mmCIF file of C-alpha atoms in Angstrom:
data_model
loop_
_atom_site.group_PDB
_atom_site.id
_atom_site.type_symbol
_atom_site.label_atom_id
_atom_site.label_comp_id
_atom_site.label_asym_id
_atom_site.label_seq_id
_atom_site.Cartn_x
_atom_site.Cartn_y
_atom_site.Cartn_z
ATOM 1 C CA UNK A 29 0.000 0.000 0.000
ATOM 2 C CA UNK A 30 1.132 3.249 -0.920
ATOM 3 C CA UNK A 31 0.759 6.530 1.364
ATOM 4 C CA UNK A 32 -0.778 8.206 -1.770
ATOM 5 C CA UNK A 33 -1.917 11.761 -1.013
ATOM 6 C CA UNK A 34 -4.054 12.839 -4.056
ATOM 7 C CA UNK A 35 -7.945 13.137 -3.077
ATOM 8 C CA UNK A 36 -10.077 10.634 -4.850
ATOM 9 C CA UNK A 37 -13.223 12.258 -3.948
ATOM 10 C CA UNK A 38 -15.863 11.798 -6.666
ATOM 11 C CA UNK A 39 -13.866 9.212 -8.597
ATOM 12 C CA UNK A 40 -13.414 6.512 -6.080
ATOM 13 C CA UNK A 41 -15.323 3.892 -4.711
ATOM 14 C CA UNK A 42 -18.610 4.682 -2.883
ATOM 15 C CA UNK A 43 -17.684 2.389 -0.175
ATOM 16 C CA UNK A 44 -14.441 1.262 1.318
ATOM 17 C CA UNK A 45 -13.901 -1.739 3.445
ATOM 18 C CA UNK A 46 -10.192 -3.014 4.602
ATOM 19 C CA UNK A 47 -9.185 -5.959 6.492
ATOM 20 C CA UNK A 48 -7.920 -9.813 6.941
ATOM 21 C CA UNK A 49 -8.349 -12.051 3.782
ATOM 22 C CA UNK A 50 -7.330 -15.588 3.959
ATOM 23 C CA UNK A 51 -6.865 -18.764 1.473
ATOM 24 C CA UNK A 52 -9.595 -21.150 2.371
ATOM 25 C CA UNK A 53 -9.366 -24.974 1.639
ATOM 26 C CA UNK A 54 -12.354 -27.090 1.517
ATOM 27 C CA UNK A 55 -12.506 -31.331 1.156
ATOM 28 C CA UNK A 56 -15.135 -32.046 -2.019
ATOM 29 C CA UNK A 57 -17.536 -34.466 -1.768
ATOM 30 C CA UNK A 58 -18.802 -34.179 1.931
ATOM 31 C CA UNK A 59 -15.566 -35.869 3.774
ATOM 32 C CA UNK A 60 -13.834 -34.536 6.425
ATOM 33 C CA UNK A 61 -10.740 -32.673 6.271
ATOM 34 C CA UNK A 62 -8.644 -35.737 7.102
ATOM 35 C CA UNK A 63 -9.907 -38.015 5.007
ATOM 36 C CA UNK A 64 -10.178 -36.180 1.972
ATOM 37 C CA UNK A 65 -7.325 -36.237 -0.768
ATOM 38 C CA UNK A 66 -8.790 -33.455 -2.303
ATOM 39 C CA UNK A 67 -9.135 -29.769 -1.410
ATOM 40 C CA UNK A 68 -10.886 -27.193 -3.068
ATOM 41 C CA UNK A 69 -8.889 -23.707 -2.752
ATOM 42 C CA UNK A 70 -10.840 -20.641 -2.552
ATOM 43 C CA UNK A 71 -10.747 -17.713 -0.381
ATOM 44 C CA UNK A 72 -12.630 -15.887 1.974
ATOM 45 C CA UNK A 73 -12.613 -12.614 4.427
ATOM 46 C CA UNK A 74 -15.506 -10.739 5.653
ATOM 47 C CA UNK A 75 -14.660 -7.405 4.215
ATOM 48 C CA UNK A 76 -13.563 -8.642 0.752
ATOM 49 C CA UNK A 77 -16.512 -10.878 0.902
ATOM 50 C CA UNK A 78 -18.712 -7.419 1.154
ATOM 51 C CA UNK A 79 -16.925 -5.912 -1.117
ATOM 52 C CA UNK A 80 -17.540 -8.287 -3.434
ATOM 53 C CA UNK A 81 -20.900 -8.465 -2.655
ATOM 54 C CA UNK A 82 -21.556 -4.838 -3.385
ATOM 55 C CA UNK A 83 -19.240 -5.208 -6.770
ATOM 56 C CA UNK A 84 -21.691 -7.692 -8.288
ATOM 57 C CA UNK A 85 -24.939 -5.606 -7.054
ATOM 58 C CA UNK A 86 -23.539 -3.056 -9.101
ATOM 59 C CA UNK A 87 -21.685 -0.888 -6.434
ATOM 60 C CA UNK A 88 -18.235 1.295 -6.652
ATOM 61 C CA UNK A 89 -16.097 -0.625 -3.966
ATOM 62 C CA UNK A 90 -13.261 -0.653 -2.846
ATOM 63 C CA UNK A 91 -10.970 -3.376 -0.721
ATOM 64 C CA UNK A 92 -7.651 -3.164 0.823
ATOM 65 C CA UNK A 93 -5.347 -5.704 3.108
ATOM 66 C CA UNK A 94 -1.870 -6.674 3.204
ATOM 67 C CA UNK A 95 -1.307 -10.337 1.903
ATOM 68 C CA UNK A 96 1.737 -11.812 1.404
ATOM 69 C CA UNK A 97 3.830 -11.934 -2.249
ATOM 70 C CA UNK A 98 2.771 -15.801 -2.563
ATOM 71 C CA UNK A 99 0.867 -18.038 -4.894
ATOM 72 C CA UNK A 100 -2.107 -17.390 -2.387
ATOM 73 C CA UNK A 101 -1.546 -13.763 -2.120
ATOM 74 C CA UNK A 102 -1.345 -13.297 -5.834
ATOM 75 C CA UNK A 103 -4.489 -15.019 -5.845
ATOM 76 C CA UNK A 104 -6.442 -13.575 -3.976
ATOM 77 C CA UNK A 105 -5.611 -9.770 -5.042
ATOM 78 C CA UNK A 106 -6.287 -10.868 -8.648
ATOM 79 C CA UNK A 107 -9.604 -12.278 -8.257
ATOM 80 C CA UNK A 108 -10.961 -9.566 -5.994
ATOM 81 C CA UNK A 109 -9.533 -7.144 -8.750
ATOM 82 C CA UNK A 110 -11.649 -9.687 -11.244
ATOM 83 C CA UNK A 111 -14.824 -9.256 -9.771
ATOM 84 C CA UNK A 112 -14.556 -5.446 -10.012
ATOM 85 C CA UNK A 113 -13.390 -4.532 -6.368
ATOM 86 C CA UNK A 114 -10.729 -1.704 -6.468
ATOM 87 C CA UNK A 115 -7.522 -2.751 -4.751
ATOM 88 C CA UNK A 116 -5.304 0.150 -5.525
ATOM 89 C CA UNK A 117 -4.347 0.408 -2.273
ATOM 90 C CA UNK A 118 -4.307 -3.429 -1.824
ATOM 91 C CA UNK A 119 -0.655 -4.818 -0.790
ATOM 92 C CA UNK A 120 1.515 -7.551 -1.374
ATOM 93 C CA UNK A 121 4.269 -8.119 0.984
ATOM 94 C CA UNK A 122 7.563 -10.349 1.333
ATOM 95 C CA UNK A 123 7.523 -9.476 5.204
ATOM 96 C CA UNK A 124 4.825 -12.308 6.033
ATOM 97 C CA UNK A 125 2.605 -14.344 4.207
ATOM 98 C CA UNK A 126 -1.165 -15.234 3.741
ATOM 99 C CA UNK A 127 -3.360 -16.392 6.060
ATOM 100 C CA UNK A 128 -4.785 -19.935 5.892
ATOM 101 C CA UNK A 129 -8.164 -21.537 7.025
ATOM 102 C CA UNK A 130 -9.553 -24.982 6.301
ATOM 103 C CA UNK A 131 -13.333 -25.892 6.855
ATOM 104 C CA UNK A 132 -15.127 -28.473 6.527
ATOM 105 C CA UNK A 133 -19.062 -29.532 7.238
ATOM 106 C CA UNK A 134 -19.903 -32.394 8.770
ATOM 107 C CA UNK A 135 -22.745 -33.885 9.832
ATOM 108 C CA UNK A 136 -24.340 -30.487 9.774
ATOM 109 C CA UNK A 137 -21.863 -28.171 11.603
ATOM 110 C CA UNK A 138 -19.113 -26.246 10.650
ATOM 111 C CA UNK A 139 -16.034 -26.397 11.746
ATOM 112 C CA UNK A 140 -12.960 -23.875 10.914
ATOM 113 C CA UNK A 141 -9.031 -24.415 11.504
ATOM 114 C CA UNK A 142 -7.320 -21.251 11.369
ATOM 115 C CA UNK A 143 -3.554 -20.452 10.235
ATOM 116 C CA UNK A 144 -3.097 -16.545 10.750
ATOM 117 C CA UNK A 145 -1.186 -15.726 13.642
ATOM 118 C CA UNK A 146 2.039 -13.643 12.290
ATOM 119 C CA UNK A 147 0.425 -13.127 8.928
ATOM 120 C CA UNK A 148 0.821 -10.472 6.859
ATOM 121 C CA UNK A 149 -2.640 -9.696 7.449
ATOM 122 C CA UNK A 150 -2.144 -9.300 11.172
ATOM 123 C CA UNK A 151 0.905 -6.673 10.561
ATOM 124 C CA UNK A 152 -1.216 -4.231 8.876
ATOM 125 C CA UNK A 153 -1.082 -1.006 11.326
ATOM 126 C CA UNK A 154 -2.404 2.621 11.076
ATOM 127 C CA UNK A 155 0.959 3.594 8.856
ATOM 128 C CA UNK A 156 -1.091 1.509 5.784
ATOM 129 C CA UNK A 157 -3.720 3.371 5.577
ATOM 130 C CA UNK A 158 -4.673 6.592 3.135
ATOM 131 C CA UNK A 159 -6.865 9.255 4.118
ATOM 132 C CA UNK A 160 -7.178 10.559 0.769
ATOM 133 C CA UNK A 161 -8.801 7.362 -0.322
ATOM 134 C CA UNK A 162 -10.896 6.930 3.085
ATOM 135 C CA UNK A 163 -11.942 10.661 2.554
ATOM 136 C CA UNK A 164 -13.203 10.060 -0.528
ATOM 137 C CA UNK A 165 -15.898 7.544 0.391
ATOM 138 C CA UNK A 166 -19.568 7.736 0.868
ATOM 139 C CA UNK A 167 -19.291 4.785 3.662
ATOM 140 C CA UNK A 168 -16.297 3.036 5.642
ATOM 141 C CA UNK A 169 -17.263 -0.449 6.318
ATOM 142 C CA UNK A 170 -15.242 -2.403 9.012
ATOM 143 C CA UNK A 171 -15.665 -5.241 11.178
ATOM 144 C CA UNK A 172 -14.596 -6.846 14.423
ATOM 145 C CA UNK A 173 -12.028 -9.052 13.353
ATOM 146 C CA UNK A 174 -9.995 -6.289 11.949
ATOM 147 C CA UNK A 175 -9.088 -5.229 15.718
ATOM 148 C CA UNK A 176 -8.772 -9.077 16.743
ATOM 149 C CA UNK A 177 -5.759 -9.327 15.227
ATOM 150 C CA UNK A 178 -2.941 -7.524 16.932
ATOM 151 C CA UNK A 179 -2.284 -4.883 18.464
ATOM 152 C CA UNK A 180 -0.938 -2.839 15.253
ATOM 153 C CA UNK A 181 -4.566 -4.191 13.699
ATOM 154 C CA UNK A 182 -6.591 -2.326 16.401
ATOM 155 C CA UNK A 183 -4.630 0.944 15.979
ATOM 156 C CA UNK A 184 -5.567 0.358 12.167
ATOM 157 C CA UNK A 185 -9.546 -0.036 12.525
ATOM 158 C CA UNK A 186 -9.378 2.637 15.206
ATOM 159 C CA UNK A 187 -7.299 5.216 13.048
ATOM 160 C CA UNK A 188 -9.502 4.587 9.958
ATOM 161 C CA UNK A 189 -12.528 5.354 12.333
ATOM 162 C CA UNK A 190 -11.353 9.004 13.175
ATOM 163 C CA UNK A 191 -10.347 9.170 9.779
ATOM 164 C CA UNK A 192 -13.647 8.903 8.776
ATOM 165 C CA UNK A 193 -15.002 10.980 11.054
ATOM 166 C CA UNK A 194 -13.061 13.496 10.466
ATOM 167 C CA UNK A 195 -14.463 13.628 6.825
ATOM 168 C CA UNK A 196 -17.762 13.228 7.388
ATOM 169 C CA UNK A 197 -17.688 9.472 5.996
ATOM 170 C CA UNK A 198 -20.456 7.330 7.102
ATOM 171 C CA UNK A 199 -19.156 4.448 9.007
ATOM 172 C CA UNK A 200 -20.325 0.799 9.032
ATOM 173 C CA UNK A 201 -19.831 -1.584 11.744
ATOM 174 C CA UNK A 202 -20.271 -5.818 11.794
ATOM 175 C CA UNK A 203 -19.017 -6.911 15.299
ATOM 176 C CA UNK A 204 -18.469 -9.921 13.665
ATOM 177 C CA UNK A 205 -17.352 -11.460 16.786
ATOM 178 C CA UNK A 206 -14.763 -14.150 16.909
ATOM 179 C CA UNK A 207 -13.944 -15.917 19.876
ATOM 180 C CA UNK A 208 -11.356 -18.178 18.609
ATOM 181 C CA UNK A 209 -9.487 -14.770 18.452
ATOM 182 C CA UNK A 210 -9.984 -13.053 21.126
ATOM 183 C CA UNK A 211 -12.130 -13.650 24.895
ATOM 184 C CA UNK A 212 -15.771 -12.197 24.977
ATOM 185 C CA UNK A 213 -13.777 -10.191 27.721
ATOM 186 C CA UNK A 214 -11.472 -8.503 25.759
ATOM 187 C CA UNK A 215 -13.833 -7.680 22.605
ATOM 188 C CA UNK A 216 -16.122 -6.170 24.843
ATOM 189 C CA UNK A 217 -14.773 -2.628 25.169
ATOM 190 C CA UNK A 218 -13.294 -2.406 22.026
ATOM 191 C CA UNK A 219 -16.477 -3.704 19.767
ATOM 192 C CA UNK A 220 -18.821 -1.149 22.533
ATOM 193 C CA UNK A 221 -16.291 1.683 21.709
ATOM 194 C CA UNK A 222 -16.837 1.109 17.743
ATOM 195 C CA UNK A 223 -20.307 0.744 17.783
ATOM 196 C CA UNK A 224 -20.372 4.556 19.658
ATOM 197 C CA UNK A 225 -18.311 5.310 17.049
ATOM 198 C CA UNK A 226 -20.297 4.418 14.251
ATOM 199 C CA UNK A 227 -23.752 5.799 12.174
ATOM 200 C CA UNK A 228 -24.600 1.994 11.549
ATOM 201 C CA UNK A 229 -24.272 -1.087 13.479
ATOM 202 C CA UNK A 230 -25.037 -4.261 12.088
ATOM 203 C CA UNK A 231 -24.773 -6.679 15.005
ATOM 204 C CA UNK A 232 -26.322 -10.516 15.426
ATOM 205 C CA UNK A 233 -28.807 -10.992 18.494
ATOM 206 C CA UNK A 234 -26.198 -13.917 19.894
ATOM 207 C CA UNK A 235 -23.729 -11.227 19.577
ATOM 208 C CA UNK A 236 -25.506 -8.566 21.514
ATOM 209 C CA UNK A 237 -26.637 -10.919 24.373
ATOM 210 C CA UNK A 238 -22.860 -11.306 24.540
ATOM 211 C CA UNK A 239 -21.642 -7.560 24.572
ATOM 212 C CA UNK A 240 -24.765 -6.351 26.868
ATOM 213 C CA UNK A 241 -24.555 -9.764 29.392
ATOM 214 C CA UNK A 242 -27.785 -10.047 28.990
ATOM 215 C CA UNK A 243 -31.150 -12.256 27.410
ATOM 216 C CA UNK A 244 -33.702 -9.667 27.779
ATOM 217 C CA UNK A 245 -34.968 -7.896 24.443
ATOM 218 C CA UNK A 246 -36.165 -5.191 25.928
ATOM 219 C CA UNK A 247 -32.826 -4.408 27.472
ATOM 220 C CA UNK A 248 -30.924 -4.892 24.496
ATOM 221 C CA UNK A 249 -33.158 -2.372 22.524
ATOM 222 C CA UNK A 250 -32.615 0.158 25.194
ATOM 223 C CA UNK A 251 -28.931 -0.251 24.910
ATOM 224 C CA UNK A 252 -28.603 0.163 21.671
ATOM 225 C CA UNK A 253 -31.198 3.518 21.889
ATOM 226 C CA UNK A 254 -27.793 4.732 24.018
ATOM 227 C CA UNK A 255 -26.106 4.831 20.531
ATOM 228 C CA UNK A 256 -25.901 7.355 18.040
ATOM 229 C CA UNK A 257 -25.927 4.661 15.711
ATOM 230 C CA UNK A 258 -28.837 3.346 13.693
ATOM 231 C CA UNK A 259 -28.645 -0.395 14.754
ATOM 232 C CA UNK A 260 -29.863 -3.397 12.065
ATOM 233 C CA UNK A 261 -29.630 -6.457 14.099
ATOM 234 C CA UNK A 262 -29.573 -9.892 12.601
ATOM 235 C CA UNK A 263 -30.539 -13.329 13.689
ATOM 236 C CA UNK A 264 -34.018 -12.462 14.950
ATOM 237 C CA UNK A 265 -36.784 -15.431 14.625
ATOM 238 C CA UNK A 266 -37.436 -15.455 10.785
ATOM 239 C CA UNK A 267 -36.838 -11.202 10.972
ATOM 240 C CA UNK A 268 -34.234 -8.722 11.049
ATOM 241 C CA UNK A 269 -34.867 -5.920 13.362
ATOM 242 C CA UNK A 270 -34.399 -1.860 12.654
ATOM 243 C CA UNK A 271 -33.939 -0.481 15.946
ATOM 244 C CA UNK A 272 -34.051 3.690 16.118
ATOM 245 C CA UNK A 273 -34.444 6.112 19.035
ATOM 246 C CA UNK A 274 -38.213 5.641 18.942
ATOM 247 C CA UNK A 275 -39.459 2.453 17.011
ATOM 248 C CA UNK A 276 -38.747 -1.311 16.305
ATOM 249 C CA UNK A 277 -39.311 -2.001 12.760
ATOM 250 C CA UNK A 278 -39.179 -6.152 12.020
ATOM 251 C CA UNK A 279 -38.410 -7.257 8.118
ATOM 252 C CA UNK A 280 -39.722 -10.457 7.507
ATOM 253 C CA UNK A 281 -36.614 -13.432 6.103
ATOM 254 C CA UNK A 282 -36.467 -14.719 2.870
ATOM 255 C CA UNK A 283 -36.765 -18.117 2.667
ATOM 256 C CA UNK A 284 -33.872 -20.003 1.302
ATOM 257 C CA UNK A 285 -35.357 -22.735 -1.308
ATOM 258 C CA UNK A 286 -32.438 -25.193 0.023
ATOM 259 C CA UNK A 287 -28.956 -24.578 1.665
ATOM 260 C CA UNK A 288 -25.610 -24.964 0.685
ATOM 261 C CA UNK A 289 -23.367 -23.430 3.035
ATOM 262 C CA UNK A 290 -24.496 -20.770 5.480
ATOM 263 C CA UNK A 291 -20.337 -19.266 6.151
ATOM 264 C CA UNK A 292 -20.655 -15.885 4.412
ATOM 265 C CA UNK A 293 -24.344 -14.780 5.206
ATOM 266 C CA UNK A 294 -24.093 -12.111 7.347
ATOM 267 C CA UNK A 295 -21.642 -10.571 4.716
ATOM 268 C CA UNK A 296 -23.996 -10.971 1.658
ATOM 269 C CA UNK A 297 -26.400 -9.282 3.964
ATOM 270 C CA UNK A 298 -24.021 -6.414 4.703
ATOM 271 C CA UNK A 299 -23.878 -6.229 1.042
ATOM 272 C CA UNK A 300 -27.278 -6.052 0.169
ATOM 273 C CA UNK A 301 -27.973 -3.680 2.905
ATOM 274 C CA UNK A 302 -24.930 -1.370 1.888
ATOM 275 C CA UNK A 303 -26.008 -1.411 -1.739
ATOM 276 C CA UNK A 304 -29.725 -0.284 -0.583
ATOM 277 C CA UNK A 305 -28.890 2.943 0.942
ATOM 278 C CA UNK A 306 -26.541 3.902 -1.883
ATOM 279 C CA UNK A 307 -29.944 3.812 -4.116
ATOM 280 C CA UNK A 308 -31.300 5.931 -1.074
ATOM 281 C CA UNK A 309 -33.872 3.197 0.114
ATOM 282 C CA UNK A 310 -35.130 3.659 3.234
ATOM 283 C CA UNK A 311 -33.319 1.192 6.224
ATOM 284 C CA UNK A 312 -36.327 -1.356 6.164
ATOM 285 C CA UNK A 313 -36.167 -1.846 2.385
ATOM 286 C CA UNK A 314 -32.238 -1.620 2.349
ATOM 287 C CA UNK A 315 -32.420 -4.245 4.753
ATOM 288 C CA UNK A 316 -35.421 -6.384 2.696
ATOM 289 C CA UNK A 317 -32.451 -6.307 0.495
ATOM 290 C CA UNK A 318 -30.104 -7.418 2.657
ATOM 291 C CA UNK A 319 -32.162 -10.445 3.704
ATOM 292 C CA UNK A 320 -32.411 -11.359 0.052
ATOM 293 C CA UNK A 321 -28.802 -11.433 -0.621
ATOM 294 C CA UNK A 322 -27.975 -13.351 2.452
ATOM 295 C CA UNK A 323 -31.181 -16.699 1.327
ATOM 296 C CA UNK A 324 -29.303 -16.448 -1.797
ATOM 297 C CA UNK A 325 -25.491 -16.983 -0.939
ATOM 298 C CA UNK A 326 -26.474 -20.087 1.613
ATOM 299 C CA UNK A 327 -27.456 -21.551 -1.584
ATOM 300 C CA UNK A 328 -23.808 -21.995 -3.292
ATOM 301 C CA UNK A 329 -20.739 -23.175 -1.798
ATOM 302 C CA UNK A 330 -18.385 -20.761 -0.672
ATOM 303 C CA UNK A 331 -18.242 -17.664 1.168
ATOM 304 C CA UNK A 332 -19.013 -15.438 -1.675
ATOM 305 C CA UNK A 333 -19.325 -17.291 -4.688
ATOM 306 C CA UNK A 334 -22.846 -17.458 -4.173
ATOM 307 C CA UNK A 335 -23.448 -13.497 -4.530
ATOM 308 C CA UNK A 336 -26.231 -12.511 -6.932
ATOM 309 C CA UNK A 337 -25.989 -9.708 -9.131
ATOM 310 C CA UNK A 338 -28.467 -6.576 -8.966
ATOM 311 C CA UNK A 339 -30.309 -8.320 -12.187
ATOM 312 C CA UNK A 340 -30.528 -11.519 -9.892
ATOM 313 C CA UNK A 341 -32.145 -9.660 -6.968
ATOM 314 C CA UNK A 342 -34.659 -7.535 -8.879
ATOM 315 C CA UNK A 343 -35.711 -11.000 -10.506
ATOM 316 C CA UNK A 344 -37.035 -12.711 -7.057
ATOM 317 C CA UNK A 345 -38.282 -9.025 -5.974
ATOM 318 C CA UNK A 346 -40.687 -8.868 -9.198
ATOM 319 C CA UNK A 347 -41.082 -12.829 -9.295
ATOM 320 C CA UNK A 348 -39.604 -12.784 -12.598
ATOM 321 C CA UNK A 349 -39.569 -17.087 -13.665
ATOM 322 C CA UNK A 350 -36.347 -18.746 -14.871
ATOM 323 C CA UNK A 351 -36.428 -20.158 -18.584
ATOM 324 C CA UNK A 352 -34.247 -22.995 -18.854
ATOM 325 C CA UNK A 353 -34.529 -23.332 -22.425
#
């Protein structure tokens, strides 16, 4: 990443999102990890996974991380840059190299193995980033794990934050709470501290019972009235929830016809959502959106592979039927 100092206000991407992306290796045909002798090698990160989300609904975007100057680096940057993501101020770095994680499902759950720590990922720090670019944005979107990762990481997310701020950038925040990476104990002030920070905060229910310490509803919603923020909160019963200083608004699910793989969800939701106030909906249809994007990515394999584009969408909105021949 360069520390490029031109303004890119008007000409850049609408929405910027930075953080950890990591090679991802899957077993094909249903076996576990150990007993497979083949792996499927994609990729996956919750930012670039929104950003490419947004890319394929039709959105300016843009991406940035440090991976490392590897086969799995390489890529990585190249088919985020294929999918129309910007990544000028993506790097590739001989310091450290890319993150690893392997999944595999099996007998209906999920489990993830995780090969990060000294990645070149977790040495991004504050000194990578470029207010021009940031400035130049309509919305920063960052999430949880960014500040999970080290020390220099949390200076990063933090530091992009006040950038934004300071430019009157809209800023997006996913908890996206990880507790293979850090105790519920020490995410707690730092994810409270971004959501004050932020205009919109897109947590799950689990992950707010977490944060607050607490089951009730009714608690939670008068928590999150303590916020500037306006709060979309996920992983309701069949509904996502709008929560603003004076009303609850509920947005019905859509249902998914069958489902695939449910890693990457949340993120096609972000997407959807994201890409709904850019074409100024109001937050209950943005979020209708979002809801649709997430049924449809549980549907493919993958953590992003499965995101429809805008044409895809606006068919199941206006129950256009599929002509196979």
């Amino acid at each position: 990443m360069t520390a490029n100092t031109q303004s890119h206000s008007g000409s850049g991407p609408d929405i910027i999102t930075f953080g950890e992306t990591m090679a991802l290796l899957m077993p094909s045909g249903g076996k576990g990890l150990e007993y497979s002798s083949e792996l499927h090698s994609l990729f996956g990160g919750a930012e670039s996974n929104v950003a490419i989300g947004i890319s394929r609904l039709g959105g300016k975007v843009g991406w940035f991380g440090r991976l490392g100057k590897d086969p799995l680096g390489r890529m990585i940057f190249k088919k985020i840059r294929g999918e129309g993501v910007d990544v000028s101020r993506a790097e590739l770095t001989a310091e450290a190299p890319t993150g690893l994680m392997m999944r595999e499902v099996l007998m209906g759950k999920t489990s993830v193995y995780y090969y990060r720590k000294n990645s070149a990922a977790s040495q991004m720090g504050a000194k990578h980033l470029d207010e021009a670019y940031i400035a130049g944005a309509k919305i920063l979107h960052i999430t949880g794990i960014t500040p999970a990762l080290s020390e220099s990481c949390k200076e990063a997310a933090f530091e992009a934050v006040r950038i934004a701020r300071k430019h009157g950038v809209k800023i997006s925040f996913d908890p996206n709470l990880r507790l293979k990476l850090w105790s519920i104990e020490e995410a707690r002030p730092v994810l409270l501290e971004l959501a004050k920070l932020s205009d919109i905060f897109l947590p799950g229910l689990d992950e707010l019972k977490l944060l607050y310490q607490t089951e009730d509803w009714d608690v939670i919603v008068s928590k999150l009235r303590e916020l500037s923020a306006i709060s979309i909160v996920k992983g309701g019963e069949n509904e996502t929830y709008v929560v603003t200083s004076d009303s609850v608004t509920a947005v019905p699910y859509f249902k998914a016809e069958y489902v695939i793989d449910t890693v990457g969800a949340g993120d096609g939701f972000c997407a959807g959502f994201l890409v709904g106030l850019l074409k100024e909906y109001d937050y209950a249809a943005a979020v209708r959106i979002g809801n649709l994007v997430g049924s449809l990515i549980v549907q493919t394999e993958g953590d992003w592979e499965g995101a429809p584009t805008w044409e895809q969408v606006d068919a199941v909105l206006n129950d256009v039927k599929h002509i196979e021949r």
